[in-house]
Short mmCIF file of C-alpha atoms and ligand atoms in Angstrom, two decimals:
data_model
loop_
_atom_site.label_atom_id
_atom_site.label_comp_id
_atom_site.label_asym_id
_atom_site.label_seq_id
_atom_site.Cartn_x
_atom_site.Cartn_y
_atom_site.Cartn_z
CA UNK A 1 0.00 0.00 0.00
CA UNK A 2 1.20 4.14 -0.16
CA UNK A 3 1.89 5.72 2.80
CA UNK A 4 2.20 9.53 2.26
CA UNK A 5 3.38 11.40 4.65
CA UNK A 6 3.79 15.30 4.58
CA UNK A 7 6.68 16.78 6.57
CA UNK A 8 8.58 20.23 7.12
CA UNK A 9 12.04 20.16 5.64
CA UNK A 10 14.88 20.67 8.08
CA UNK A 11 17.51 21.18 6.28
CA UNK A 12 21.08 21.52 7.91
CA UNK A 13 19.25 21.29 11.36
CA UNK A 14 17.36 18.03 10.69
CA UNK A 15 21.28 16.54 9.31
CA UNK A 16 22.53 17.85 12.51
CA UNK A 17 20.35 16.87 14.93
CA UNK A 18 18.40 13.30 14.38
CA UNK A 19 16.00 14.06 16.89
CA UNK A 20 14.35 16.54 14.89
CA UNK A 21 11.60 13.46 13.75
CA UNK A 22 9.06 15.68 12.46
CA UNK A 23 10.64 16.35 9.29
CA UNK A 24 11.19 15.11 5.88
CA UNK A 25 15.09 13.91 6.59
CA UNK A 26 14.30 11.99 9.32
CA UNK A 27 11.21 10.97 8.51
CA UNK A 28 9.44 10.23 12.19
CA UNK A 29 11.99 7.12 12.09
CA UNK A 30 9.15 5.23 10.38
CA UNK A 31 10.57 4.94 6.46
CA UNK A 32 12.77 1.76 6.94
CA UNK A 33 10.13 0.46 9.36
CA UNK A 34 7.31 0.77 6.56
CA UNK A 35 9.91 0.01 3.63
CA UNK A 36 10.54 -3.18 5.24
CA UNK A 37 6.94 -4.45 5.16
CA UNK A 38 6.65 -4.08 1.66
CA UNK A 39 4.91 -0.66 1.61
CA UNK A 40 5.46 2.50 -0.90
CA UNK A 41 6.43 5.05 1.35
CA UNK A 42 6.58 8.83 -0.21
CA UNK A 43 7.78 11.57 2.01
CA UNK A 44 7.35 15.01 0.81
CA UNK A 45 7.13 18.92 1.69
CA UNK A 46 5.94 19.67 -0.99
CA UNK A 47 2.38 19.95 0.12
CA UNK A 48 0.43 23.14 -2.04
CA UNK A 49 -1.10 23.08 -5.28
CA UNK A 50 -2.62 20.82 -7.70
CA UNK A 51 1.36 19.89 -8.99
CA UNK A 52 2.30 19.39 -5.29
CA UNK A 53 3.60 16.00 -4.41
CA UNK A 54 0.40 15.95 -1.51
CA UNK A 55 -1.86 16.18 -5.05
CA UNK A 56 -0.17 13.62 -6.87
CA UNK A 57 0.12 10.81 -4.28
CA UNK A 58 -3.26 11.69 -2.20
CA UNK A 59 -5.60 10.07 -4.93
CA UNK A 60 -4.16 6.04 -4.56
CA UNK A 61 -2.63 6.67 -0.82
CA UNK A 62 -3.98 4.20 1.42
CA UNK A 63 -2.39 6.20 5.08
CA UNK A 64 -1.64 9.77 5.58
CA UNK A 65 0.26 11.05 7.95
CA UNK A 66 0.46 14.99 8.33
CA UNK A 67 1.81 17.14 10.75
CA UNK A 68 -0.10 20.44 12.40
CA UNK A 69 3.60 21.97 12.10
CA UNK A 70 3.26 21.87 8.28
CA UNK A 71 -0.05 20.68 7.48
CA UNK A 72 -1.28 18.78 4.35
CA UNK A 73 -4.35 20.75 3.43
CA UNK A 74 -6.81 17.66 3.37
CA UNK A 75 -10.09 19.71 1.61
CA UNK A 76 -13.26 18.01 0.57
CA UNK A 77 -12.57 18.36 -3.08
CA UNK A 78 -9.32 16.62 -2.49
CA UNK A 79 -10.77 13.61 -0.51
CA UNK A 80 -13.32 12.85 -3.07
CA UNK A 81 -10.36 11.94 -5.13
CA UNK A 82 -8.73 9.85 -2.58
CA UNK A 83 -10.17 7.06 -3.30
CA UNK A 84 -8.04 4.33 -1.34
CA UNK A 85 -7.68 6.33 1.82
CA UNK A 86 -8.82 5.09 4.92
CA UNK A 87 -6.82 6.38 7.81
CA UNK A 88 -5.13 9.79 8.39
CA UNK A 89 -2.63 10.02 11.36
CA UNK A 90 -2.12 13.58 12.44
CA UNK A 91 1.74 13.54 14.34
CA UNK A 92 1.02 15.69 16.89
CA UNK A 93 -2.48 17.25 18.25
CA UNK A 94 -5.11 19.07 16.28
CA UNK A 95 -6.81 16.83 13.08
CA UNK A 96 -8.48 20.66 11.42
CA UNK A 97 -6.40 20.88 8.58
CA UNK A 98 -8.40 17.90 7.66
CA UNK A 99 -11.69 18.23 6.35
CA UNK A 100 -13.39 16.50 9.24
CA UNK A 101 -17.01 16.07 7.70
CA UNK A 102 -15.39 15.52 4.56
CA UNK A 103 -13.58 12.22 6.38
CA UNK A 104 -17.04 10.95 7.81
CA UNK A 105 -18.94 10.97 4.70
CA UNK A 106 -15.95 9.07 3.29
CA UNK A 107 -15.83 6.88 5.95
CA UNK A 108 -12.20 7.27 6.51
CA UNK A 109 -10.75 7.22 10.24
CA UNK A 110 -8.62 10.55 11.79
CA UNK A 111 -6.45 9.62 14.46
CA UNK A 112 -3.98 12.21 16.66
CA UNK A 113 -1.62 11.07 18.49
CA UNK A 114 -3.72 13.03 21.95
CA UNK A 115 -1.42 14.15 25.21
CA UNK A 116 1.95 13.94 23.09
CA UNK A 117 2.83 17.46 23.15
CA UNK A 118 0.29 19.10 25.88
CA UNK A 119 2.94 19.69 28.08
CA UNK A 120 5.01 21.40 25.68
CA UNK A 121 2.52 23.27 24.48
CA UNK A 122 1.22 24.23 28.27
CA UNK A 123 4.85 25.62 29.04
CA UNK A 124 4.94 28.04 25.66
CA UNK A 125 1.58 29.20 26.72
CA UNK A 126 2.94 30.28 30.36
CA UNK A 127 6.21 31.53 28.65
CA UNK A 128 3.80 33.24 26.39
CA UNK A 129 1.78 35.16 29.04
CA UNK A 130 5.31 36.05 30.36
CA UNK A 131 6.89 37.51 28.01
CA UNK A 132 3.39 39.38 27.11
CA UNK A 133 2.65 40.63 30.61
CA UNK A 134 6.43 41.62 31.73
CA UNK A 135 7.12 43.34 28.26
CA UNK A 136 9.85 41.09 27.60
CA UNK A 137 10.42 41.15 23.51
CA UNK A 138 11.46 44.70 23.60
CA UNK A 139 13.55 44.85 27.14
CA UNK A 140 15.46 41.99 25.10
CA UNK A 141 15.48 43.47 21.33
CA UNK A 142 16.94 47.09 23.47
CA UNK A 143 19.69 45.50 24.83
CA UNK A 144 20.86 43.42 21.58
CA UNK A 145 20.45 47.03 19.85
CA UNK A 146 22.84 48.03 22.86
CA UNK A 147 20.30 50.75 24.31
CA UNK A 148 19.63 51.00 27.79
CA UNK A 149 16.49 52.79 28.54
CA UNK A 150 14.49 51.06 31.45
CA UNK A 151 11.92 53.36 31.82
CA UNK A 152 10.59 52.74 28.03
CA UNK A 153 9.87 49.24 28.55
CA UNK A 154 8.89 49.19 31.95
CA UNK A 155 6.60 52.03 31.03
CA UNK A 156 4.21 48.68 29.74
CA UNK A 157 5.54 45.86 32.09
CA UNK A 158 3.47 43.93 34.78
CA UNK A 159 3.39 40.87 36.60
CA UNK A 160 1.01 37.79 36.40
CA UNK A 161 0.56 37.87 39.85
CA UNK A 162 -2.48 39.61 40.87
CA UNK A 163 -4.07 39.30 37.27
CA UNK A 164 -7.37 37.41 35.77
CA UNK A 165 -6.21 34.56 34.07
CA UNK A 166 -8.85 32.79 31.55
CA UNK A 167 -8.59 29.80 29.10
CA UNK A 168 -11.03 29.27 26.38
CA UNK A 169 -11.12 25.13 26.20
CA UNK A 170 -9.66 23.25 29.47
CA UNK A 171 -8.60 19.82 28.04
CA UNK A 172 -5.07 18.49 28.06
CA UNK A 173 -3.72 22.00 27.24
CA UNK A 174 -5.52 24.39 29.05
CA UNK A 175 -5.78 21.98 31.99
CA UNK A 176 -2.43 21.96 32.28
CA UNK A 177 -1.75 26.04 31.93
CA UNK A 178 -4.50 26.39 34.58
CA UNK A 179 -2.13 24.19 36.54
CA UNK A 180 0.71 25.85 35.83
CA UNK A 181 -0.60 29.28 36.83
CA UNK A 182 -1.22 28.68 40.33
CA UNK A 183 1.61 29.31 42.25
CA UNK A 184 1.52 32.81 40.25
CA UNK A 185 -1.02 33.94 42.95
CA UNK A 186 -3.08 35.50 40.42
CA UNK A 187 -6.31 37.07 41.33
CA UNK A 188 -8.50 34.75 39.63
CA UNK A 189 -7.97 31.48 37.25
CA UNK A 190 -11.22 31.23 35.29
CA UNK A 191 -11.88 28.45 32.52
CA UNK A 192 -15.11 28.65 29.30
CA UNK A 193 -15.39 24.66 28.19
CA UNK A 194 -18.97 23.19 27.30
CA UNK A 195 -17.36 20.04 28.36
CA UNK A 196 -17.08 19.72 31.77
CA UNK A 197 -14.18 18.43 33.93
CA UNK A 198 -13.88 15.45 36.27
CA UNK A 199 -14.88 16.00 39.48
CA UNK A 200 -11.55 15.26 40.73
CA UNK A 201 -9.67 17.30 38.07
CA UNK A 202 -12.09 20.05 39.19
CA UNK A 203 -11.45 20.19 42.51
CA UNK A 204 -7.41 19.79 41.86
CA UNK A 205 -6.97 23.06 40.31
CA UNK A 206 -7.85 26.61 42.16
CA UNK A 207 -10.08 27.44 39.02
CA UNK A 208 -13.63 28.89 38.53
CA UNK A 209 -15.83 27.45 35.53
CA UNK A 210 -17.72 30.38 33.96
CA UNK A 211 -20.83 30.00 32.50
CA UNK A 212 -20.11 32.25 29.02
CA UNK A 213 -17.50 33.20 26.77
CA UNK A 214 -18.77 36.41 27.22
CA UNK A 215 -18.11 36.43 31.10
CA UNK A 216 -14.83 34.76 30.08
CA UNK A 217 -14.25 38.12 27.83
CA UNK A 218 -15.19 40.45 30.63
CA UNK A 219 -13.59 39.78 33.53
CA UNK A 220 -9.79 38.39 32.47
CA UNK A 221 -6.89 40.50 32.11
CA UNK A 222 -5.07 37.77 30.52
CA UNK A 223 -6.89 35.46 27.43
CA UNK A 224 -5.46 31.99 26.39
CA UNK A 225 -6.98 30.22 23.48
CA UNK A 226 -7.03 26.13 24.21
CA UNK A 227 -9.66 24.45 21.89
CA UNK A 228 -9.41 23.01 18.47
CA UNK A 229 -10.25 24.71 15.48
CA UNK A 230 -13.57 23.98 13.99
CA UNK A 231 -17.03 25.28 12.93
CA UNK A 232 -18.08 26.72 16.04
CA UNK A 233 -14.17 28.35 16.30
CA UNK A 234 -13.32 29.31 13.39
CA UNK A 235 -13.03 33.84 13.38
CA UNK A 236 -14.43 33.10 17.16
CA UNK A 237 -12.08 36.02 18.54
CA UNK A 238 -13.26 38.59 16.37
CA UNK A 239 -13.98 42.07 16.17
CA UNK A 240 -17.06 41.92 18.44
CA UNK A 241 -15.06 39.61 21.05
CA UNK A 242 -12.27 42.08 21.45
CA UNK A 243 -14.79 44.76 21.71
CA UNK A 244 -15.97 42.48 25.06
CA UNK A 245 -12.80 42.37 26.31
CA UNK A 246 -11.00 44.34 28.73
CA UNK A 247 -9.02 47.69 27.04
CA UNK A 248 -5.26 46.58 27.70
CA UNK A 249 -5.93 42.62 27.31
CA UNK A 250 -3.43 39.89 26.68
CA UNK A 251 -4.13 37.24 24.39
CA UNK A 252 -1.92 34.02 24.01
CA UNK A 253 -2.98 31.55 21.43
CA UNK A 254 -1.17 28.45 20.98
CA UNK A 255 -4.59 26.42 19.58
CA UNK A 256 -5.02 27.67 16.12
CA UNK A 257 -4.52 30.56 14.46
CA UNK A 258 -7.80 30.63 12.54
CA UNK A 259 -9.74 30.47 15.72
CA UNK A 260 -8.48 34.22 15.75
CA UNK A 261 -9.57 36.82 12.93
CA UNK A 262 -5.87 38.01 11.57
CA UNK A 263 -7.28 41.49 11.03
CA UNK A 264 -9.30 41.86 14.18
CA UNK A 265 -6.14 41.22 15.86
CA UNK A 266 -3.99 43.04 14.03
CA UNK A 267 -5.79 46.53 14.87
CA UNK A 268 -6.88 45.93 18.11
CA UNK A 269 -3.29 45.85 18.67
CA UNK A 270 -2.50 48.94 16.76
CA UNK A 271 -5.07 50.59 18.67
CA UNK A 272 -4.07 49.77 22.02
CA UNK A 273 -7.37 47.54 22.90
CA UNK A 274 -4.92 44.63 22.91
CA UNK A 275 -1.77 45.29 24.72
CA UNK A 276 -0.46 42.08 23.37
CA UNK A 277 -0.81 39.34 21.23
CA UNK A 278 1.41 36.02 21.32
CA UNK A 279 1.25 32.56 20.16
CA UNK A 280 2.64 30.05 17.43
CA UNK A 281 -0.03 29.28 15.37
CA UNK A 282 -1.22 31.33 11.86
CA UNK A 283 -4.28 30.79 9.87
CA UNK A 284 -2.25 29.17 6.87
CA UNK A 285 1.07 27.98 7.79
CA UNK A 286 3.84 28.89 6.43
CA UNK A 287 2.97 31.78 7.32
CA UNK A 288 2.85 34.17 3.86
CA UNK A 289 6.05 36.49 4.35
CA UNK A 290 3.08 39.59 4.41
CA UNK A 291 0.84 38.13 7.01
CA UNK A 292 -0.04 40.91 9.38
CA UNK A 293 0.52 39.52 12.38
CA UNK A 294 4.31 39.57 11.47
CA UNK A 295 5.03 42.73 12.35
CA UNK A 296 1.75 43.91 14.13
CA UNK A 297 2.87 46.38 16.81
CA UNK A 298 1.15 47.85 19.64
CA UNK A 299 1.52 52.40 20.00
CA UNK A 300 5.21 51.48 21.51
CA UNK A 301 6.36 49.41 19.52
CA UNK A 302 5.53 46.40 21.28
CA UNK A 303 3.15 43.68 21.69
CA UNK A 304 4.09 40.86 19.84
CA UNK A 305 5.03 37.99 20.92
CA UNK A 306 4.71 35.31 17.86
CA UNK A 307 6.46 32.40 16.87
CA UNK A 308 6.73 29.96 13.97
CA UNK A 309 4.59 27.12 14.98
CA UNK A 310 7.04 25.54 17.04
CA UNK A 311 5.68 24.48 21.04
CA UNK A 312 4.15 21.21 20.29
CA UNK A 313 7.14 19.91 18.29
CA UNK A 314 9.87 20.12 21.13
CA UNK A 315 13.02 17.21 20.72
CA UNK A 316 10.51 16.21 23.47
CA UNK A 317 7.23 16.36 21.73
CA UNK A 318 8.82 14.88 18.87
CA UNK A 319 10.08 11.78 20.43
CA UNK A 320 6.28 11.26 21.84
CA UNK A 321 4.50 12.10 18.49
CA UNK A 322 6.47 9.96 16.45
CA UNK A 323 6.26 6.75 18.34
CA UNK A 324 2.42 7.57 18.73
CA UNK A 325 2.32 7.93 14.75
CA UNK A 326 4.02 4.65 14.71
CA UNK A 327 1.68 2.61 16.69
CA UNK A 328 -1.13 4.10 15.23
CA UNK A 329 -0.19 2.73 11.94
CA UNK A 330 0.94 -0.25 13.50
CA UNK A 331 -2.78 -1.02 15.06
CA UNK A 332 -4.06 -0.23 11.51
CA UNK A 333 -1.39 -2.75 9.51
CA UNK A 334 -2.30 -5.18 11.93
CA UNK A 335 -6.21 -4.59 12.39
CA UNK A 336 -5.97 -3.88 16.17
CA UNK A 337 -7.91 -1.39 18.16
CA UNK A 338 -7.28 2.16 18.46
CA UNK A 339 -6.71 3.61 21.47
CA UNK A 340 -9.90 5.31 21.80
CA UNK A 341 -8.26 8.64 22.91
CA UNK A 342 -6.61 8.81 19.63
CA UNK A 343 -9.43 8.73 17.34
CA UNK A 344 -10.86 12.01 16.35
CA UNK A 345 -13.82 10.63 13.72
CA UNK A 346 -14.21 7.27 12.62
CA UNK A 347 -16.92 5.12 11.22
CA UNK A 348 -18.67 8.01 9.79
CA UNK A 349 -18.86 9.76 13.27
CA UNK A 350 -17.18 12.03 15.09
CA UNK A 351 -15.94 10.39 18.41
CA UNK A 352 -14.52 13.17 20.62
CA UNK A 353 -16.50 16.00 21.82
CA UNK A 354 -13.96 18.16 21.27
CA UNK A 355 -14.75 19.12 17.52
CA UNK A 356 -17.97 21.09 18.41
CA UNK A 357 -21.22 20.17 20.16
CA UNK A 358 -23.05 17.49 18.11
CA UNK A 359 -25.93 16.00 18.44
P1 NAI B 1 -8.41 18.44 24.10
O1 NAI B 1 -9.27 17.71 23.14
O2 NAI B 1 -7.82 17.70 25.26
O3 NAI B 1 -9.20 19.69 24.70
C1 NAI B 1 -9.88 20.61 23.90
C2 NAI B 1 -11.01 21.20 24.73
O4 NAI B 1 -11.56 22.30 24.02
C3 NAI B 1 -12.13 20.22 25.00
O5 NAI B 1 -12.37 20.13 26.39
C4 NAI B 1 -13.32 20.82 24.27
O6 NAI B 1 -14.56 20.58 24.91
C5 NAI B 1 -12.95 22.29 24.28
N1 NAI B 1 -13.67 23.08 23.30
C6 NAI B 1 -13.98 22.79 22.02
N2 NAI B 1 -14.68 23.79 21.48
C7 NAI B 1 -14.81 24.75 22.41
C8 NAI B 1 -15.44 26.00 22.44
N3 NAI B 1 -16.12 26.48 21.37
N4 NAI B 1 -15.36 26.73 23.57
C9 NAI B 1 -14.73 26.25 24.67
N5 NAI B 1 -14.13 25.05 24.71
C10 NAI B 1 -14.16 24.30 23.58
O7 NAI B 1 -7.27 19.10 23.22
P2 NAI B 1 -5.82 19.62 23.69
O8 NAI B 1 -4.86 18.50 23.69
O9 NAI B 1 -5.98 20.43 24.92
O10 NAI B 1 -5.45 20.55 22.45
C11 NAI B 1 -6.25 21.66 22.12
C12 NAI B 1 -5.80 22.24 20.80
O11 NAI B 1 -4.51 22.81 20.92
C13 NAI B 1 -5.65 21.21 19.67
O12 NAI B 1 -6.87 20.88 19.07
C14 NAI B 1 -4.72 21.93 18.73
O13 NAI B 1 -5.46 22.74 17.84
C15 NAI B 1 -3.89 22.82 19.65
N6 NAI B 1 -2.51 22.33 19.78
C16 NAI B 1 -1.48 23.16 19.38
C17 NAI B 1 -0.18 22.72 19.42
C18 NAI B 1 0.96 23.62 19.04
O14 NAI B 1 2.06 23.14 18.77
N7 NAI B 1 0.76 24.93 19.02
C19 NAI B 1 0.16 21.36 19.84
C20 NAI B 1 -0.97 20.61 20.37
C21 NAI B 1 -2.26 21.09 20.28
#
């Protein structure tokens, strides 16, 4: 059978350092593997456009294997041509690059590889807030420009203690920031899920459930985004959410950068509404070298805190995501179970509640 799996390049760095799994050198140390059992194995970057590699091998691929880092675009139009696929492994967390109605009416199965990289993720988000909050970006970019001038970036610098802390989506991620935060003393940790938690997960964490996104809006001085991208997401921190939000507001999205509108953003910033914006995620990745939340500045200068999409795919993460990848394909080859955790729609139906409220 073809296995097609769409990685980032790494160049020099992937040569250098074998760990880096996640891309098209190394291959999530699963080519010789696969080879071995008699399988066509095409690994490729090259992932845009109906002459992309992705658009050539899709239509007779039997597995896909994609990473959030560098996605494969899986559309509708494109799965109706894919006419021998059956199972698409997302290495990592976060199956919305894949058309996940698209998948059910096909009957194909989505699988993630869940909890690989939560951890890393949770730590960028607090690093996130951080460097937000205390103004960090431009103390740093100052003294590399070798200036000295404290009182123009601790004119917008403040700590975490004391502040409202809220995450849209508490599941493995925003769980584990909520966690994270407490021994910041902040004034309040506040979490907006329709899914609720454990009783015992509940009680574990110093956190308040709030009944509203709109509450959620109101009442934090810090925002963290921590649910998957999908219909009910998708431009949900718009122009009208900012407007609910507190004048001065962080935001810190890790999730998905479609979840935010780029232009909404982008001014809210420039205005001053938003006093900053951070995160690792962009609504089409790689990023286009114009996209505005490049550059986006806040009236000092400041304010931006964003990354290449780059938490979730630690040497760590990588490690984890790549032998998850591997036994998810394994269970498939050799018509075992999933682990239930793993499977995002299958069967025609969506099993986790994560996508959206069904019915
Ligand atoms: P999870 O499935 O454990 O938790 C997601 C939570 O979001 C669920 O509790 C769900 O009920 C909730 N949710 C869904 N829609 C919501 C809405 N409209 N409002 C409030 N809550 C909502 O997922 P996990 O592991 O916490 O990951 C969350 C997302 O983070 C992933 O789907 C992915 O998009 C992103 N992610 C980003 C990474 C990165 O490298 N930047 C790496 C890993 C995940």
């Amino acid at each position: 059978m073809k296995v097609l799996i769409i990685l980032y390049s790494g160049g020099q760095a992937a040569q250098e350092q074998p760990k880096l799994l996640g891309t098209t050198e190394n291959k999530l140390g699963m080519y010789d593997w696969l080879k071995k059992l008699g399988h066509e194995v095409i690994v490729t970057d090259d992932k845009e456009g109906p002459g992309s590699e992705f658009q050539k091998h899709i239509v007779d691929a039997e597995i896909l294997i994609t990473t959030p880092f560098h996605p494969g675009y899986l559309t509708a139009d494109l799965m109706d041509k894919a006419k021998k696929l059956k199972l698409c492994v997302t290495a990592g967390v976060g199956s919305d690059h894949i058309d996940l109605n698209a998948a059910n009416k096909h009957k194909i199965t989505v699988a993630e590889v869940s909890g690989s990289n939560v951890v890393s993720v949770a730590e960028q988000v607090l690093m996130t807030m951080l460097v937000l909050v205390r103004n960090y970006t431009p103390a740093h970019e100052q003294i590399v420009a070798h200036k000295w001038n404290v009182a123009q970036v601790a004119r917008d610098a403040y700590d975490l203690e004391g502040k409202v802390v809220g995450t849209i989506g508490c599941g493995r991620i925003g769980y584990r920031v909520l966690q994270r935060l407490e021994p910041f003393n902040c004034k309040e940790l506040l979490w907006f899920d329709y899914t609720d938690l454990p009783a015992d997960a509940a009680k574990a964490i110093k956190a308040t459930r709030v009944a509203t996104l709109d509450e959620l809006y109101a009442r934090c001085d810090v925002i963290t985004v921590n649910c998957p991208l999908h219909e009910s997401t998708r431009g949900m921190v718009n122009a009208d959410a900012i407007k609910k939000m507190k004048k001065g507001v962080w935001i810190v999205n890790t999730a998905r950068g479609a979840i935010c509108d780029r232009m909404a953003i982008a001014d809210g910033l420039k205005s001053g509404h938003i006093a900053g914006y951070g995160g690792d995620v962009w609504d089409v990745q790689p990023a286009p070298a114009d996209h505005p939340w490049r550059d986006m500045r806040g009236p000092q200068g400041n304010g931006n805190a964003m990354t290449a999409h780059y938490s979730g795919t630690t040497l760590d993460a990588q490690e984890r995501y790549a032998a998850g990848t591997k036994e998810i394909v394994d269970n498939y080859l050799n018509g075992k179970p999933q682990n239930p955790a793993n499977v995002i729609v299958a069967d025609g139906q969506y099993a986790t509640h994560a996508y959206g409220q069904r019915k």
